[in-house]
Amino acid sequence: MAVASPLGRRQTVAALLTLTFVTGLVDAVSYLRLGRVFVANMTGNVVFLGFSVDPHSGLSAAASVIAIAGFALGAFAGGRAAHRMATQSPRRWLSTALAAEAIIIGAVAVLTGTGGLPFAGDGRFATIAVLAAALGIQNSTVRHLGAPDLTTTVLTLTLTGLAADNALAGGPGARPHRRLGSVAAMLAGAAAGAGILQASPTAVIAIAAVLVAAVSATFLSATRHAAPPSPIPAPDREPSTVGTA
């Protein structure tokens, strides 16, 4: 199910690139402060789970399993919301799903700041699970939008497309702007997260919550009775004027 965005094309792309930046922020916290685990990039956790067979790897199989389980739970909740709300009111669905994500991440910021959720020891597993659930909601929601090259998390296919579709490789020479934007947003988020971590990991999480809340508010403010938008074009098509799929 691919649902059209209630926003114009440029606004939708900006919103999804912001969520990609958020992915870099939270994964910086999880990998650098929660023990070499990801809360957004599940491919990494599956690989880490395999690597943890080596007792000298320094990787925690429990952390990877908990992250995957939390992410799956969040994705399930996001999928339920999409199937119930998306076709009736994309505006309300997107703003509600992302508001839920922002609230969860914001709660983690408050709890880590007050000591309720730790960054070390066995207590970190709860922090990992809750953050992973929030990012599961995000990924499930974006999946139902179906915007090409704007998954907000996975960049392997994005980088593959940049190289394989290049005119020099005999491809269609698709415009690389969205793909490059996704890579740049993830890189910037990870770098910003790593830098701000030096002062406070809680601050990184709080910034992520604020950014997701801003994206939620952007979707909420979309014109209620706008004409049905056309999809965001795939990279090898001419861009349309509004919307996403």
C-alpha atoms as one frame of an Amber mdcrd trajectory, in Angstrom:
protein
   0.000   0.000   0.000   1.536   3.277  -1.156  -0.222   6.395   0.115   0.115
   9.859  -1.398   1.601  12.521   0.838  -0.666  15.439   1.757   2.309  17.739
   1.259   3.879  19.043  -1.925   6.824  17.169  -3.416   9.540  19.428  -2.043
   8.001  19.551   1.416   7.678  15.778   1.485  11.291  15.291   0.439  12.428
  17.786   3.093  10.381  15.980   5.749  11.819  12.589   4.868  15.377  13.915
   4.734  14.813  15.330   8.221  13.780  11.875   9.408  16.911  10.464   7.770
  18.957  12.968   9.772  17.143  11.748  12.905  18.165   8.170  12.074  21.808
   9.247  12.087  21.342  10.998  15.426  19.762   8.086  17.278  22.070   5.455
  15.814  25.028   7.555  16.962  23.663   7.327  20.504  22.881   3.622  20.312
  26.176   2.548  18.762  28.492   4.824  20.722  26.734   4.859  24.109  24.500
   1.775  24.288  27.079  -0.818  23.358  27.616  -1.208  19.623  24.033  -1.775
  18.617  21.720   0.043  16.211  18.150   1.091  16.971  17.291   2.038  13.381
  19.510   0.017  11.021  18.424  -3.562  11.575  20.760  -5.002   8.941  23.651
  -4.069  11.192  22.048  -5.827  14.153  21.527  -9.040  12.208  25.205  -8.995
  11.226  26.251  -8.165  14.799  24.160 -11.077  16.021  26.179 -13.369  13.793
  29.480 -11.769  14.804  28.643 -12.241  18.489  29.361 -15.958  18.057  33.002
 -14.899  18.446  33.455 -14.476  22.224  36.152 -11.883  21.563  33.940  -9.694
  19.361  32.803  -7.485  22.228  29.293  -7.576  20.777  26.152  -8.363  22.757
  23.788 -10.864  21.180  21.149  -9.815  23.719  21.391  -6.156  22.671  20.934
  -7.043  18.991  17.979  -9.338  19.685  16.294  -6.747  21.907  16.798  -4.021
  19.303  15.326  -6.203  16.551  12.376  -7.188  18.743  11.660  -3.590  19.774
  11.925  -2.414  16.175   9.568  -5.156  14.973   7.023  -4.222  17.639   7.164
  -0.565  16.609   6.887  -1.487  12.931   3.853  -3.651  13.728   2.170  -0.745
  15.528   3.031   1.595  12.667   1.639  -0.853  10.145  -1.615  -1.205  12.073
  -1.994   2.564  12.139  -1.277   2.821   8.420  -3.822   0.180   7.422  -6.497
   1.742   9.628  -5.926   5.433   8.941  -3.799   6.053   5.848  -6.433   5.771
   3.132  -9.035   7.692   5.138  -6.840  10.638   6.096  -3.155  10.596   5.124
  -2.681  13.918   6.930  -4.023  12.604  10.236  -2.233   9.251   9.846   1.201
  10.752   9.232   0.943  13.407  11.910  -0.345  10.885  14.475   2.257   8.209
  13.746   5.139  10.660  13.839   3.752  12.369  16.937   3.770   8.960  18.648
   7.392   8.502  17.622   8.311  11.970  18.892   6.577  11.342  22.224   8.409
   8.044  22.712  11.802   9.530  21.857  11.044  12.560  24.031  10.148  10.271
  26.930  13.485   8.492  26.499  15.258  11.855  26.627  13.497  12.746  29.874
  14.112   9.342  31.437  17.773   9.179  30.475  18.245  12.725  31.714  16.729
  11.895  35.092  18.380   8.496  35.439  15.234   6.477  34.841  16.772   4.833
  31.770  20.521   4.138  31.854  23.093   4.057  29.062  25.130   1.252  30.651
  24.646  -2.097  32.342  21.674  -4.357  31.858  19.345  -1.370  32.207  20.481
  -0.134  28.796  18.448  -2.927  27.215  15.262  -1.046  28.108  16.645   2.113
  26.478  17.543   0.141  23.366  14.103  -1.483  23.161  12.153   1.759  23.491
  14.275   3.693  20.996  14.112   0.803  18.524  10.307   0.721  18.839  10.147
   4.438  18.024  12.283   3.968  14.917  10.191   0.960  13.939   7.156   3.252
  13.851   9.077   5.694  11.660  10.248   3.060   9.190   6.832   1.427   8.913
   5.190   4.782   8.303   7.687   5.843   5.649   7.383   2.445   3.987   3.685
   3.049   3.420   4.476   6.386   1.809   6.692   4.499  -0.627   8.851   7.437
  -1.737  11.682   6.071  -3.905  15.174   6.446  -2.384  13.771   8.112   0.737
  13.476   5.209   3.161  15.100   7.323   5.954  17.215   4.326   7.019  18.584
   1.953   4.371  21.260   3.429   2.121  22.683   0.298   0.487  20.192   0.347
  -2.390  20.482   4.126  -2.575  24.241   3.907  -3.124  23.746   1.014  -5.532
  21.323   3.111  -7.550  23.728   6.036  -7.667  26.388   3.833  -9.217  24.343
   1.362 -11.275  21.967   3.929 -12.807  24.782   6.304 -13.700  25.014   7.159
 -17.388  28.668   6.077 -17.373  27.501   2.600 -16.334  25.036   2.517 -19.215
  22.093   3.352 -16.973  19.326   5.890 -17.559  21.327   8.663 -15.910  18.670
   9.249 -13.252  18.876  12.492 -11.304  20.902  11.742  -8.187  19.708  14.622
  -6.004  17.410  12.663  -3.682  19.858   9.819  -3.364  22.735  12.130  -2.565
  20.471  14.030  -0.182  19.662  10.817   1.715  23.338   9.935   2.075  24.230
  13.480   3.145  21.377  13.631   5.682  22.365  10.319   7.281  26.022  11.331
   7.389  25.211  14.732   8.853  22.936  13.212  11.495  25.547  10.651  12.532
  28.294  13.292  12.667  26.128  15.721  14.605  25.097  12.966  16.999  28.687
  11.894  17.598  29.715  15.482  18.221  26.890  16.384  20.598  27.416  13.097
  22.455  30.608  14.575  23.861  28.455  16.966  25.850  25.302  14.905  26.473
  23.733  11.815  24.878  20.401  12.921  26.327  20.670  16.144  24.323  21.031
  14.142  21.108  17.883  12.179  21.874  16.004  15.364  22.764  17.012  16.987
  19.469  15.796  13.898  17.607  12.432  14.148  19.384  12.074  17.831  18.493
  12.861  17.179  14.823  10.341  14.331  14.556   7.738  16.505  16.284   8.428
  19.253  13.733   7.892  16.816  10.850   4.663  15.630  12.487   3.492  19.237
  12.764   4.353  19.826   9.113   2.105  16.965   8.021  -0.617  18.097  10.421
  -0.575  21.588   8.898  -1.045  20.248   5.362  -4.066  21.723   3.610  -7.097
  19.657   4.549  -8.851  19.896   1.220  -5.947  20.052  -1.191  -6.301  18.325
  -4.550  -5.041  14.721  -4.554  -1.265  14.873  -4.998   0.605  12.883  -7.598
   3.419  10.556  -6.552   7.035  11.552  -6.011   8.643  10.327  -9.207  11.110
   7.475  -9.250  14.626   8.703 -10.034  14.434   7.776 -13.719  11.237   9.756
 -14.344  10.471  13.379 -14.819   9.482  14.926 -11.469   5.871  15.816 -10.846
   4.818  18.972  -9.094   3.447  17.610  -5.819   3.121  14.656  -3.495   4.633
  11.246  -2.920   3.691   7.598  -3.172
